């Protein structure tokens, strides 16, 4: 099975992936993979990020099986299920500021989270998509929830089960 662990920056993908690796899962850090395999394209100075040709990235990952792809682009890959990690905007703000993100980048990411950008992209793919709320910050509990979803425990993890719509006025 090929699984996408995706979400807006600050939702806990890397932390949870480390726990899942410790449990014996093969988890590929897509950010590092993109760097290591020369898949970065033009640098976008305004957004402080590199463009990535997701089709080329997906093709390069075709040899992998029984793996989790961890990264905010993983929902664009050919996978069997997508797990979108979600985080309440107030908690996400704290996490991103702790990383040293500037105010503009914090706001951009929080707005993407409030608007469900990654969730909608994932659902739009037609691939079974689930959501896991990581706001509580307990990476072991989040890893447990992800394992549960992988085993079919999807109650409370449907895309519509996690929403920050009530935060719209605060962030726009």
mmCIF file of C-alpha atoms in Angstrom:
data_model
loop_
_atom_site.group_PDB
_atom_site.id
_atom_site.type_symbol
_atom_site.label_atom_id
_atom_site.label_comp_id
_atom_site.label_asym_id
_atom_site.label_seq_id
_atom_site.Cartn_x
_atom_site.Cartn_y
_atom_site.Cartn_z
ATOM 1 C CA UNK A 1 0.000 0.000 0.000
ATOM 2 C CA UNK A 2 1.169 3.519 -0.841
ATOM 3 C CA UNK A 3 0.004 6.211 1.593
ATOM 4 C CA UNK A 4 0.286 9.988 1.400
ATOM 5 C CA UNK A 5 0.825 11.817 4.703
ATOM 6 C CA UNK A 6 0.166 15.398 3.727
ATOM 7 C CA UNK A 7 -0.859 18.696 5.255
ATOM 8 C CA UNK A 8 -0.038 22.347 5.501
ATOM 9 C CA UNK A 9 3.391 23.131 6.987
ATOM 10 C CA UNK A 10 3.152 23.021 10.777
ATOM 11 C CA UNK A 11 0.634 20.184 11.056
ATOM 12 C CA UNK A 12 3.203 17.722 12.423
ATOM 13 C CA UNK A 13 3.994 15.556 9.401
ATOM 14 C CA UNK A 14 7.697 15.206 10.156
ATOM 15 C CA UNK A 15 7.259 14.560 13.880
ATOM 16 C CA UNK A 16 4.602 11.910 13.340
ATOM 17 C CA UNK A 17 6.624 10.340 10.525
ATOM 18 C CA UNK A 18 9.522 9.875 12.919
ATOM 19 C CA UNK A 19 7.235 7.974 15.306
ATOM 20 C CA UNK A 20 5.892 5.832 12.465
ATOM 21 C CA UNK A 21 9.446 5.040 11.301
ATOM 22 C CA UNK A 22 10.196 3.921 14.849
ATOM 23 C CA UNK A 23 7.262 1.524 14.559
ATOM 24 C CA UNK A 24 8.778 -0.050 11.465
ATOM 25 C CA UNK A 25 6.985 1.807 8.690
ATOM 26 C CA UNK A 26 8.908 2.889 5.600
ATOM 27 C CA UNK A 27 8.316 6.651 5.431
ATOM 28 C CA UNK A 28 9.922 8.727 2.687
ATOM 29 C CA UNK A 29 10.685 12.369 3.509
ATOM 30 C CA UNK A 30 9.692 13.968 0.216
ATOM 31 C CA UNK A 31 11.420 17.284 0.921
ATOM 32 C CA UNK A 32 14.754 15.512 1.335
ATOM 33 C CA UNK A 33 14.031 13.185 -1.602
ATOM 34 C CA UNK A 34 13.347 16.189 -3.858
ATOM 35 C CA UNK A 35 16.669 17.787 -2.802
ATOM 36 C CA UNK A 36 18.666 14.560 -3.116
ATOM 37 C CA UNK A 37 17.312 13.711 -6.568
ATOM 38 C CA UNK A 38 17.663 17.141 -8.169
ATOM 39 C CA UNK A 39 13.927 17.661 -8.515
ATOM 40 C CA UNK A 40 13.897 21.285 -7.398
ATOM 41 C CA UNK A 41 13.104 23.738 -10.147
ATOM 42 C CA UNK A 42 12.937 27.521 -10.153
ATOM 43 C CA UNK A 43 13.232 29.277 -6.799
ATOM 44 C CA UNK A 44 10.215 31.421 -5.898
ATOM 45 C CA UNK A 45 11.702 34.215 -3.801
ATOM 46 C CA UNK A 46 8.299 35.723 -2.975
ATOM 47 C CA UNK A 47 7.158 32.488 -1.357
ATOM 48 C CA UNK A 48 10.651 31.363 -0.222
ATOM 49 C CA UNK A 49 10.280 27.948 -1.838
ATOM 50 C CA UNK A 50 11.256 25.946 -4.891
ATOM 51 C CA UNK A 51 8.858 24.885 -7.611
ATOM 52 C CA UNK A 52 8.574 21.130 -8.172
ATOM 53 C CA UNK A 53 7.248 19.342 -11.253
ATOM 54 C CA UNK A 54 4.887 16.946 -9.466
ATOM 55 C CA UNK A 55 4.508 14.747 -12.537
ATOM 56 C CA UNK A 56 8.269 14.248 -12.723
ATOM 57 C CA UNK A 57 8.362 13.650 -8.956
ATOM 58 C CA UNK A 58 5.555 11.098 -9.179
ATOM 59 C CA UNK A 59 7.337 9.261 -12.008
ATOM 60 C CA UNK A 60 10.529 9.083 -9.949
ATOM 61 C CA UNK A 61 8.601 7.482 -7.060
ATOM 62 C CA UNK A 62 6.926 4.777 -9.161
ATOM 63 C CA UNK A 63 9.369 2.076 -8.014
ATOM 64 C CA UNK A 64 8.331 2.410 -4.360
ATOM 65 C CA UNK A 65 5.769 0.070 -2.821
ATOM 66 C CA UNK A 66 4.484 -0.380 0.741
ATOM 67 C CA UNK A 67 5.571 3.092 1.710
ATOM 68 C CA UNK A 68 4.309 6.353 3.168
ATOM 69 C CA UNK A 69 5.182 9.555 1.350
ATOM 70 C CA UNK A 70 5.480 12.399 3.854
ATOM 71 C CA UNK A 71 5.242 15.940 2.596
ATOM 72 C CA UNK A 72 2.863 18.673 1.564
ATOM 73 C CA UNK A 73 3.001 17.463 -2.062
ATOM 74 C CA UNK A 74 2.416 13.780 -1.318
ATOM 75 C CA UNK A 75 -1.300 13.971 -2.103
ATOM 76 C CA UNK A 76 -0.360 14.594 -5.745
ATOM 77 C CA UNK A 77 1.369 11.197 -5.967
ATOM 78 C CA UNK A 78 -0.127 7.903 -7.124
ATOM 79 C CA UNK A 79 -1.188 6.485 -3.765
ATOM 80 C CA UNK A 80 -3.890 4.222 -2.368
ATOM 81 C CA UNK A 81 -5.035 6.542 0.434
ATOM 82 C CA UNK A 82 -4.369 10.105 1.521
ATOM 83 C CA UNK A 83 -4.210 11.175 5.148
ATOM 84 C CA UNK A 84 -4.399 14.939 5.541
ATOM 85 C CA UNK A 85 -2.975 16.161 8.817
ATOM 86 C CA UNK A 86 -4.853 19.236 10.098
ATOM 87 C CA UNK A 87 -4.071 21.728 12.856
ATOM 88 C CA UNK A 88 -6.105 24.520 14.432
ATOM 89 C CA UNK A 89 -4.844 27.877 13.133
ATOM 90 C CA UNK A 90 -3.898 29.250 16.575
ATOM 91 C CA UNK A 91 -1.702 26.224 17.294
ATOM 92 C CA UNK A 92 -0.301 26.306 13.763
ATOM 93 C CA UNK A 93 0.645 29.960 14.251
ATOM 94 C CA UNK A 94 2.654 29.020 17.361
ATOM 95 C CA UNK A 95 4.391 26.151 15.578
ATOM 96 C CA UNK A 96 5.310 28.183 12.499
ATOM 97 C CA UNK A 97 6.567 31.158 14.532
ATOM 98 C CA UNK A 98 8.703 28.753 16.574
ATOM 99 C CA UNK A 99 10.278 27.660 13.263
ATOM 100 C CA UNK A 100 11.129 31.268 12.485
ATOM 101 C CA UNK A 101 8.589 31.798 9.704
ATOM 102 C CA UNK A 102 7.945 35.485 9.014
ATOM 103 C CA UNK A 103 4.452 36.926 9.517
ATOM 104 C CA UNK A 104 3.586 36.774 5.809
ATOM 105 C CA UNK A 105 4.534 33.095 5.503
ATOM 106 C CA UNK A 106 2.656 32.255 8.721
ATOM 107 C CA UNK A 107 -0.471 33.985 7.429
ATOM 108 C CA UNK A 108 -0.195 32.325 3.985
ATOM 109 C CA UNK A 109 -0.001 28.855 5.530
ATOM 110 C CA UNK A 110 -2.781 29.490 8.029
ATOM 111 C CA UNK A 111 -5.043 30.839 5.315
ATOM 112 C CA UNK A 112 -4.367 27.690 3.282
ATOM 113 C CA UNK A 113 -5.304 25.601 6.322
ATOM 114 C CA UNK A 114 -8.493 27.581 7.032
ATOM 115 C CA UNK A 115 -9.526 27.311 3.359
ATOM 116 C CA UNK A 116 -8.852 23.540 3.359
ATOM 117 C CA UNK A 117 -6.583 23.902 0.314
ATOM 118 C CA UNK A 118 -4.703 20.611 0.716
ATOM 119 C CA UNK A 119 -7.826 18.792 1.868
ATOM 120 C CA UNK A 120 -9.751 19.902 -1.242
ATOM 121 C CA UNK A 121 -6.857 18.970 -3.528
ATOM 122 C CA UNK A 122 -6.708 15.541 -1.913
ATOM 123 C CA UNK A 123 -10.467 14.924 -2.096
ATOM 124 C CA UNK A 124 -10.504 16.187 -5.687
ATOM 125 C CA UNK A 125 -7.991 13.476 -6.639
ATOM 126 C CA UNK A 126 -10.678 10.818 -6.177
ATOM 127 C CA UNK A 127 -8.337 8.835 -3.906
ATOM 128 C CA UNK A 128 -9.850 7.867 -0.523
ATOM 129 C CA UNK A 129 -8.984 10.787 1.759
ATOM 130 C CA UNK A 130 -9.067 11.035 5.548
ATOM 131 C CA UNK A 131 -8.283 13.811 8.019
ATOM 132 C CA UNK A 132 -6.456 13.642 11.347
ATOM 133 C CA UNK A 133 -6.495 16.592 13.753
ATOM 134 C CA UNK A 134 -2.999 17.145 15.163
ATOM 135 C CA UNK A 135 -3.825 20.212 17.252
ATOM 136 C CA UNK A 136 -3.327 18.375 20.558
ATOM 137 C CA UNK A 137 0.374 18.030 19.709
ATOM 138 C CA UNK A 138 0.676 14.461 20.984
ATOM 139 C CA UNK A 139 2.655 12.795 18.173
ATOM 140 C CA UNK A 140 2.236 9.286 19.615
ATOM 141 C CA UNK A 141 -1.531 9.707 19.738
ATOM 142 C CA UNK A 142 -1.527 11.109 16.195
ATOM 143 C CA UNK A 143 0.560 8.153 14.983
ATOM 144 C CA UNK A 144 -1.969 5.838 16.665
ATOM 145 C CA UNK A 145 -4.811 7.590 14.847
ATOM 146 C CA UNK A 146 -2.995 7.289 11.508
ATOM 147 C CA UNK A 147 -2.415 3.580 12.089
ATOM 148 C CA UNK A 148 -6.097 3.258 12.922
ATOM 149 C CA UNK A 149 -7.105 4.935 9.659
ATOM 150 C CA UNK A 150 -4.755 2.605 7.768
ATOM 151 C CA UNK A 151 -6.559 -0.335 9.395
ATOM 152 C CA UNK A 152 -9.999 1.016 8.477
ATOM 153 C CA UNK A 153 -10.933 2.970 11.627
ATOM 154 C CA UNK A 154 -12.222 6.019 9.776
ATOM 155 C CA UNK A 155 -14.950 7.221 12.152
ATOM 156 C CA UNK A 156 -14.156 10.845 12.965
ATOM 157 C CA UNK A 157 -11.553 11.004 10.202
ATOM 158 C CA UNK A 158 -13.641 11.843 7.175
ATOM 159 C CA UNK A 159 -12.620 15.055 5.360
ATOM 160 C CA UNK A 160 -15.627 16.955 6.717
ATOM 161 C CA UNK A 161 -14.839 15.963 10.312
ATOM 162 C CA UNK A 162 -12.087 18.578 10.698
ATOM 163 C CA UNK A 163 -12.845 22.188 9.775
ATOM 164 C CA UNK A 164 -11.567 25.583 10.793
ATOM 165 C CA UNK A 165 -14.278 27.554 8.959
ATOM 166 C CA UNK A 166 -15.130 29.426 12.174
ATOM 167 C CA UNK A 167 -11.627 30.957 12.006
ATOM 168 C CA UNK A 168 -12.251 32.655 8.642
ATOM 169 C CA UNK A 169 -12.890 36.163 10.034
ATOM 170 C CA UNK A 170 -9.764 36.071 12.170
ATOM 171 C CA UNK A 171 -7.350 35.226 9.339
ATOM 172 C CA UNK A 172 -8.815 37.060 6.340
#
